[in-house]
Amino acid sequence: MSVASIQKRLSVPEIRAMKGRAKVVMLTAYTKPMAQLLDPHCDILLVGDSLGMIVYGLDNTMNVSLDTMIAHTQAVMRGSDRAMVILDMPWGSYQESKEQAYRNCARALAESRAQAVKMEGGAEMVETVEFLVARGISVMPHIGLMPQRVSALGGFKAQGKEADATEKWTRIARDFESAGAFSVLIEGTVEPVARAVAECVSVPVIGIGASPACDGQVLVTEDILGLFPDFTPKFAKRYMDLGKNVSDVAARYAEEVRGGVFPSLEHCFGVKKSQ
Ligand code: KIV
């Protein structure tokens, strides 16, 4: 990829400057064709570790490797040239120490060419974020509900219900801002707490299952497309029922193949068009 095409993408300072000016539009993408479709409409494409569940059918996001994240991010980079691309650091690749985080983030960004990383964590990750930012790595911390802790939490449970939640999460968001985070993502947190977080920092706060007061929103693309007809999370809006369309098309194709209707001669080579 040329320097020119890297510079065409929305940059970290440009995303940061959107606070209070324009909502940040972010969706997940895991493949080149999907990135091509989303790129003109999004400010940020997130290669989320949710791909473990969405693409690979895992129960949670705790078994996704860094190699897998890098491969999918490379595909998304090939399919986009306008949106910022963020690589989601998988569980176990950054929590051990700030040095481990640096080593893995540097490798992930060098090999994928993404512009920034996202990583889950609370107060215990502030020092790591500061260490990474000081070394040129752009970080979006992910607070509130952290899916990589689903085992410890006992499920995907909304956060922020404790009496001191607003104080706790606003302090953490401010600490991340002071550490140099260019943005913060807040997931699955009760609305008043998420609102307070969005209002307490001067970097964009991106919400998912959070608050309309957030500076931007992110959703899993497959959820808004209705690719999983049996389940749409409460916080996601299903804009269409693509899963049903796919199933209907597969049924029509199967019927035509079995009935000898497809392929017709127009889909074959070496056949002269009738006059
Ligand atoms: O992995 C992911 O897709 C995410 C979003 C749901 C925020 O972290």
mmCIF file of C-alpha atoms in Angstrom, residues 3-255:
data_model
loop_
_atom_site.group_PDB
_atom_site.id
_atom_site.type_symbol
_atom_site.label_atom_id
_atom_site.label_comp_id
_atom_site.label_asym_id
_atom_site.label_seq_id
_atom_site.Cartn_x
_atom_site.Cartn_y
_atom_site.Cartn_z
ATOM 1 C CA VAL A 3 1.851 6.307 1.520
ATOM 2 C CA ALA A 4 -0.777 8.252 -0.448
ATOM 3 C CA SER A 5 -3.460 5.646 0.186
ATOM 4 C CA ILE A 6 -2.654 5.527 3.901
ATOM 5 C CA GLN A 7 -3.001 9.295 4.147
ATOM 6 C CA LYS A 8 -6.388 9.245 2.432
ATOM 7 C CA ARG A 9 -7.901 7.436 5.388
ATOM 8 C CA LEU A 10 -9.420 9.305 8.290
ATOM 9 C CA SER A 11 -6.590 9.833 10.725
ATOM 10 C CA VAL A 12 -6.404 9.607 14.495
ATOM 11 C CA PRO A 13 -6.392 13.440 14.913
ATOM 12 C CA GLU A 14 -9.353 13.720 12.514
ATOM 13 C CA ILE A 15 -11.392 11.208 14.521
ATOM 14 C CA ARG A 16 -10.443 12.941 17.774
ATOM 15 C CA ALA A 17 -11.501 16.306 16.316
ATOM 16 C CA MET A 18 -15.010 14.977 15.582
ATOM 17 C CA LYS A 19 -15.932 15.331 19.273
ATOM 18 C CA GLY A 20 -18.821 17.815 19.511
ATOM 19 C CA ARG A 21 -18.833 18.345 15.720
ATOM 20 C CA ALA A 22 -20.107 15.150 14.101
ATOM 21 C CA LYS A 23 -21.130 11.695 15.250
ATOM 22 C CA VAL A 24 -18.556 8.989 14.601
ATOM 23 C CA VAL A 25 -19.992 6.121 12.532
ATOM 24 C CA MET A 26 -18.352 2.774 13.213
ATOM 25 C CA LEU A 27 -19.233 -0.774 12.146
ATOM 26 C CA THR A 28 -17.447 -4.085 12.359
ATOM 27 C CA ALA A 29 -15.906 -5.644 9.258
ATOM 28 C CA TYR A 30 -14.019 -8.923 8.988
ATOM 29 C CA THR A 31 -13.645 -9.451 5.236
ATOM 30 C CA LYS A 32 -12.627 -7.555 2.108
ATOM 31 C CA PRO A 33 -16.050 -7.601 0.371
ATOM 32 C CA MET A 34 -17.828 -6.341 3.490
ATOM 33 C CA ALA A 35 -15.194 -3.624 3.990
ATOM 34 C CA GLN A 36 -15.745 -2.492 0.388
ATOM 35 C CA LEU A 37 -19.469 -2.115 1.026
ATOM 36 C CA LEU A 38 -19.112 -0.307 4.376
ATOM 37 C CA ASP A 39 -16.100 1.914 3.691
ATOM 38 C CA PRO A 40 -17.958 4.775 1.919
ATOM 39 C CA HIS A 41 -20.379 5.115 4.839
ATOM 40 C CA CYS A 42 -18.214 4.651 7.924
ATOM 41 C CA ASP A 43 -15.619 6.728 9.723
ATOM 42 C CA ILE A 44 -14.159 3.665 11.421
ATOM 43 C CA LEU A 45 -14.143 -0.027 10.501
ATOM 44 C CA LEU A 46 -13.501 -2.196 13.533
ATOM 45 C CA VAL A 47 -12.030 -5.628 12.999
ATOM 46 C CA GLY A 48 -13.575 -6.846 16.229
ATOM 47 C CA ASP A 49 -12.672 -10.038 18.007
ATOM 48 C CA SER A 50 -16.438 -10.678 17.814
ATOM 49 C CA LEU A 51 -15.386 -12.411 14.592
ATOM 50 C CA GLY A 52 -14.648 -15.401 16.818
ATOM 51 C CA MET A 53 -18.378 -15.756 17.417
ATOM 52 C CA ILE A 54 -19.733 -14.328 14.148
ATOM 53 C CA VAL A 55 -17.360 -15.960 11.650
ATOM 54 C CA TYR A 56 -15.982 -18.952 13.525
ATOM 55 C CA GLY A 57 -19.004 -19.907 15.640
ATOM 56 C CA LEU A 58 -17.203 -19.814 18.988
ATOM 57 C CA ASP A 59 -19.176 -19.347 22.221
ATOM 58 C CA ASN A 60 -17.309 -16.201 23.183
ATOM 59 C CA THR A 61 -14.358 -14.041 22.135
ATOM 60 C CA MET A 62 -11.754 -15.683 24.348
ATOM 61 C CA ASN A 63 -10.286 -18.081 21.783
ATOM 62 C CA VAL A 64 -9.277 -15.747 18.991
ATOM 63 C CA SER A 65 -5.588 -15.636 18.105
ATOM 64 C CA LEU A 66 -3.534 -12.590 17.151
ATOM 65 C CA ASP A 67 -2.716 -14.273 13.822
ATOM 66 C CA THR A 68 -6.446 -14.516 13.056
ATOM 67 C CA MET A 69 -6.985 -10.853 13.922
ATOM 68 C CA ILE A 70 -4.076 -9.816 11.711
ATOM 69 C CA ALA A 71 -5.285 -11.896 8.740
ATOM 70 C CA HIS A 72 -8.813 -10.444 8.882
ATOM 71 C CA THR A 73 -7.478 -6.905 9.364
ATOM 72 C CA GLN A 74 -5.295 -7.309 6.270
ATOM 73 C CA ALA A 75 -8.432 -8.300 4.331
ATOM 74 C CA VAL A 76 -10.348 -5.261 5.628
ATOM 75 C CA MET A 77 -7.440 -2.970 4.725
ATOM 76 C CA ARG A 78 -7.496 -4.384 1.181
ATOM 77 C CA GLY A 79 -11.217 -3.614 0.951
ATOM 78 C CA SER A 80 -11.127 -0.040 2.241
ATOM 79 C CA ASP A 81 -9.284 3.187 1.627
ATOM 80 C CA ARG A 82 -11.285 5.881 3.413
ATOM 81 C CA ALA A 83 -12.284 4.716 6.897
ATOM 82 C CA MET A 84 -9.880 4.363 9.788
ATOM 83 C CA VAL A 85 -9.286 0.665 10.488
ATOM 84 C CA ILE A 86 -8.923 -0.496 14.096
ATOM 85 C CA LEU A 87 -7.655 -3.927 15.093
ATOM 86 C CA ASP A 88 -9.162 -5.401 18.250
ATOM 87 C CA MET A 89 -6.436 -6.975 20.406
ATOM 88 C CA PRO A 90 -7.526 -10.499 21.379
ATOM 89 C CA TRP A 91 -7.686 -11.861 24.900
ATOM 90 C CA GLY A 92 -4.291 -12.742 26.354
ATOM 91 C CA SER A 93 -2.300 -10.658 23.869
ATOM 92 C CA TYR A 94 -1.927 -7.482 25.976
ATOM 93 C CA GLN A 95 -2.931 -7.957 29.636
ATOM 94 C CA GLU A 96 0.234 -9.600 30.970
ATOM 95 C CA SER A 97 2.458 -6.511 30.904
ATOM 96 C CA LYS A 98 2.912 -3.250 29.034
ATOM 97 C CA GLU A 99 5.910 -4.792 27.273
ATOM 98 C CA GLN A 100 3.833 -7.741 26.050
ATOM 99 C CA ALA A 101 1.148 -5.281 24.911
ATOM 100 C CA TYR A 102 3.716 -3.190 23.014
ATOM 101 C CA ARG A 103 5.282 -6.219 21.337
ATOM 102 C CA ASN A 104 1.946 -7.601 20.150
ATOM 103 C CA CYS A 105 0.401 -4.238 19.181
ATOM 104 C CA ALA A 106 3.525 -3.284 17.212
ATOM 105 C CA ARG A 107 3.468 -6.606 15.377
ATOM 106 C CA ALA A 108 -0.275 -6.403 14.726
ATOM 107 C CA LEU A 109 -0.082 -2.865 13.349
ATOM 108 C CA ALA A 110 3.063 -3.517 11.291
ATOM 109 C CA GLU A 111 1.642 -6.653 9.681
ATOM 110 C CA SER A 112 -1.922 -5.436 9.173
ATOM 111 C CA ARG A 113 -1.236 -1.721 8.486
ATOM 112 C CA ALA A 114 -4.259 -0.800 10.647
ATOM 113 C CA GLN A 115 -4.047 2.649 12.251
ATOM 114 C CA ALA A 116 -5.026 1.862 15.817
ATOM 115 C CA VAL A 117 -5.800 -0.873 18.308
ATOM 116 C CA LYS A 118 -8.713 -1.381 20.660
ATOM 117 C CA MET A 119 -8.243 -3.164 23.961
ATOM 118 C CA GLU A 120 -10.574 -4.001 26.818
ATOM 119 C CA GLY A 121 -9.811 -2.909 30.343
ATOM 120 C CA GLY A 122 -10.389 -0.677 33.316
ATOM 121 C CA ALA A 123 -8.059 1.069 35.737
ATOM 122 C CA GLU A 124 -5.496 -1.755 35.491
ATOM 123 C CA MET A 125 -4.888 -0.941 31.794
ATOM 124 C CA VAL A 126 -4.239 2.804 32.146
ATOM 125 C CA GLU A 127 -0.477 2.404 32.585
ATOM 126 C CA THR A 128 -0.314 0.121 29.551
ATOM 127 C CA VAL A 129 -2.221 2.605 27.385
ATOM 128 C CA GLU A 130 0.140 5.401 28.459
ATOM 129 C CA PHE A 131 3.148 3.197 27.612
ATOM 130 C CA LEU A 132 1.754 2.374 24.157
ATOM 131 C CA VAL A 133 0.726 5.931 23.292
ATOM 132 C CA ALA A 134 4.162 7.250 24.323
ATOM 133 C CA ARG A 135 5.622 4.829 21.769
ATOM 134 C CA GLY A 136 3.369 5.881 18.901
ATOM 135 C CA ILE A 137 0.549 3.369 19.166
ATOM 136 C CA SER A 138 -2.967 4.821 18.959
ATOM 137 C CA VAL A 139 -5.316 3.148 21.415
ATOM 138 C CA MET A 140 -9.080 3.035 21.883
ATOM 139 C CA PRO A 141 -9.735 1.514 25.328
ATOM 140 C CA HIS A 142 -12.957 -0.522 25.626
ATOM 141 C CA ILE A 143 -14.722 -0.068 28.973
ATOM 142 C CA GLY A 144 -18.010 -1.112 30.588
ATOM 143 C CA LEU A 145 -19.056 -4.584 29.498
ATOM 144 C CA MET A 146 -15.908 -6.392 28.409
ATOM 145 C CA PRO A 147 -16.818 -9.531 26.445
ATOM 146 C CA GLN A 148 -13.332 -10.991 26.986
ATOM 147 C CA ARG A 149 -14.288 -11.260 30.689
ATOM 148 C CA VAL A 150 -17.546 -13.089 30.030
ATOM 149 C CA SER A 151 -16.438 -16.143 32.031
ATOM 150 C CA ALA A 152 -15.530 -14.060 35.049
ATOM 151 C CA LEU A 153 -18.730 -12.015 34.734
ATOM 152 C CA GLY A 154 -20.889 -15.124 34.357
ATOM 153 C CA GLY A 155 -22.436 -13.901 31.105
ATOM 154 C CA PHE A 156 -22.987 -10.823 28.959
ATOM 155 C CA LYS A 157 -24.466 -8.608 31.683
ATOM 156 C CA ALA A 158 -25.178 -4.880 31.514
ATOM 157 C CA GLN A 159 -22.709 -2.901 33.599
ATOM 158 C CA GLY A 160 -22.947 0.271 35.637
ATOM 159 C CA LYS A 161 -25.689 -0.676 38.082
ATOM 160 C CA GLU A 162 -23.692 -0.151 41.293
ATOM 161 C CA ALA A 163 -24.217 3.038 43.285
ATOM 162 C CA ASP A 164 -20.698 4.281 42.557
ATOM 163 C CA ALA A 165 -20.692 3.292 38.842
ATOM 164 C CA THR A 166 -20.764 6.822 37.457
ATOM 165 C CA GLU A 167 -17.854 7.869 39.621
ATOM 166 C CA LYS A 168 -15.902 4.706 38.767
ATOM 167 C CA TRP A 169 -16.328 4.768 34.991
ATOM 168 C CA THR A 170 -15.940 8.538 34.574
ATOM 169 C CA ARG A 171 -12.685 8.361 36.556
ATOM 170 C CA ILE A 172 -11.434 5.516 34.359
ATOM 171 C CA ALA A 173 -12.425 7.348 31.152
ATOM 172 C CA ARG A 174 -10.614 10.493 32.329
ATOM 173 C CA ASP A 175 -7.545 8.445 33.235
ATOM 174 C CA PHE A 176 -7.523 6.911 29.756
ATOM 175 C CA GLU A 177 -7.820 10.364 28.217
ATOM 176 C CA SER A 178 -4.873 11.574 30.323
ATOM 177 C CA ALA A 179 -2.942 8.464 29.251
ATOM 178 C CA GLY A 180 -3.374 9.599 25.633
ATOM 179 C CA ALA A 181 -6.241 7.445 24.352
ATOM 180 C CA PHE A 182 -7.673 9.107 21.221
ATOM 181 C CA SER A 183 -11.148 7.759 21.889
ATOM 182 C CA VAL A 184 -12.951 5.460 24.325
ATOM 183 C CA LEU A 185 -15.491 2.738 23.540
ATOM 184 C CA ILE A 186 -18.159 1.942 26.122
ATOM 185 C CA GLU A 187 -20.258 -1.221 25.804
ATOM 186 C CA GLY A 188 -23.347 -2.554 27.572
ATOM 187 C CA THR A 189 -23.547 0.084 30.291
ATOM 188 C CA VAL A 190 -26.674 1.688 31.726
ATOM 189 C CA GLU A 191 -27.592 4.878 29.903
ATOM 190 C CA PRO A 192 -27.012 7.517 32.617
ATOM 191 C CA VAL A 193 -23.529 6.156 33.332
ATOM 192 C CA ALA A 194 -22.617 5.973 29.644
ATOM 193 C CA ARG A 195 -23.928 9.527 29.181
ATOM 194 C CA ALA A 196 -21.792 10.761 32.071
ATOM 195 C CA VAL A 197 -18.741 9.068 30.534
ATOM 196 C CA ALA A 198 -19.397 10.695 27.148
ATOM 197 C CA GLU A 199 -19.746 14.090 28.804
ATOM 198 C CA CYS A 200 -16.689 13.890 31.052
ATOM 199 C CA VAL A 201 -13.901 13.592 28.460
ATOM 200 C CA SER A 202 -12.809 15.629 25.458
ATOM 201 C CA VAL A 203 -12.156 12.637 23.212
ATOM 202 C CA PRO A 204 -14.972 10.880 21.317
ATOM 203 C CA VAL A 205 -16.774 8.177 23.285
ATOM 204 C CA ILE A 206 -18.194 5.479 21.027
ATOM 205 C CA GLY A 207 -21.177 3.579 22.396
ATOM 206 C CA ILE A 208 -22.650 0.139 21.868
ATOM 207 C CA GLY A 209 -25.606 -0.612 24.109
ATOM 208 C CA ALA A 210 -24.740 2.641 25.853
ATOM 209 C CA SER A 211 -26.337 6.070 25.172
ATOM 210 C CA PRO A 212 -27.443 8.350 22.340
ATOM 211 C CA ALA A 213 -25.313 10.968 24.086
ATOM 212 C CA CYS A 214 -22.184 9.109 22.990
ATOM 213 C CA ASP A 215 -20.112 10.834 20.322
ATOM 214 C CA GLY A 216 -20.461 7.896 17.974
ATOM 215 C CA GLN A 217 -21.998 4.453 17.714
ATOM 216 C CA VAL A 218 -20.731 1.026 16.754
ATOM 217 C CA LEU A 219 -22.646 -2.153 16.011
ATOM 218 C CA VAL A 220 -21.791 -5.594 14.691
ATOM 219 C CA THR A 221 -22.654 -5.437 10.982
ATOM 220 C CA GLU A 222 -24.173 -8.926 10.899
ATOM 221 C CA ASP A 223 -26.625 -7.828 13.628
ATOM 222 C CA ILE A 224 -27.928 -4.845 11.654
ATOM 223 C CA LEU A 225 -28.232 -7.005 8.522
ATOM 224 C CA GLY A 226 -30.274 -9.657 10.319
ATOM 225 C CA LEU A 227 -27.891 -12.433 9.368
ATOM 226 C CA PHE A 228 -28.723 -14.307 12.564
ATOM 227 C CA PRO A 229 -32.519 -14.534 12.375
ATOM 228 C CA ASP A 230 -32.809 -16.248 15.769
ATOM 229 C CA PHE A 231 -31.032 -13.605 17.814
ATOM 230 C CA THR A 232 -30.512 -9.866 17.741
ATOM 231 C CA PRO A 233 -29.088 -8.276 20.904
ATOM 232 C CA LYS A 234 -31.400 -5.734 22.599
ATOM 233 C CA PHE A 235 -29.008 -2.884 21.807
ATOM 234 C CA ALA A 236 -28.754 -3.655 18.080
ATOM 235 C CA LYS A 237 -31.265 -2.456 15.507
ATOM 236 C CA ARG A 238 -31.987 -4.944 12.738
ATOM 237 C CA TYR A 239 -32.375 -2.919 9.543
ATOM 238 C CA MET A 240 -33.145 -5.906 7.311
ATOM 239 C CA ASP A 241 -33.629 -9.648 7.311
ATOM 240 C CA LEU A 242 -30.723 -10.694 5.114
ATOM 241 C CA GLY A 243 -30.545 -14.140 6.710
ATOM 242 C CA LYS A 244 -33.970 -14.946 5.297
ATOM 243 C CA ASN A 245 -32.982 -13.607 1.855
ATOM 244 C CA VAL A 246 -29.871 -15.808 1.824
ATOM 245 C CA SER A 247 -31.910 -18.828 2.798
ATOM 246 C CA ASP A 248 -34.537 -18.080 0.118
ATOM 247 C CA VAL A 249 -31.856 -17.722 -2.574
ATOM 248 C CA ALA A 250 -30.177 -20.992 -1.530
ATOM 249 C CA ALA A 251 -33.560 -22.717 -1.741
ATOM 250 C CA ARG A 252 -34.242 -21.350 -5.251
ATOM 251 C CA TYR A 253 -30.751 -22.336 -6.429
ATOM 252 C CA ALA A 254 -31.158 -25.850 -5.010
ATOM 253 C CA GLU A 255 -34.511 -26.216 -6.751
#
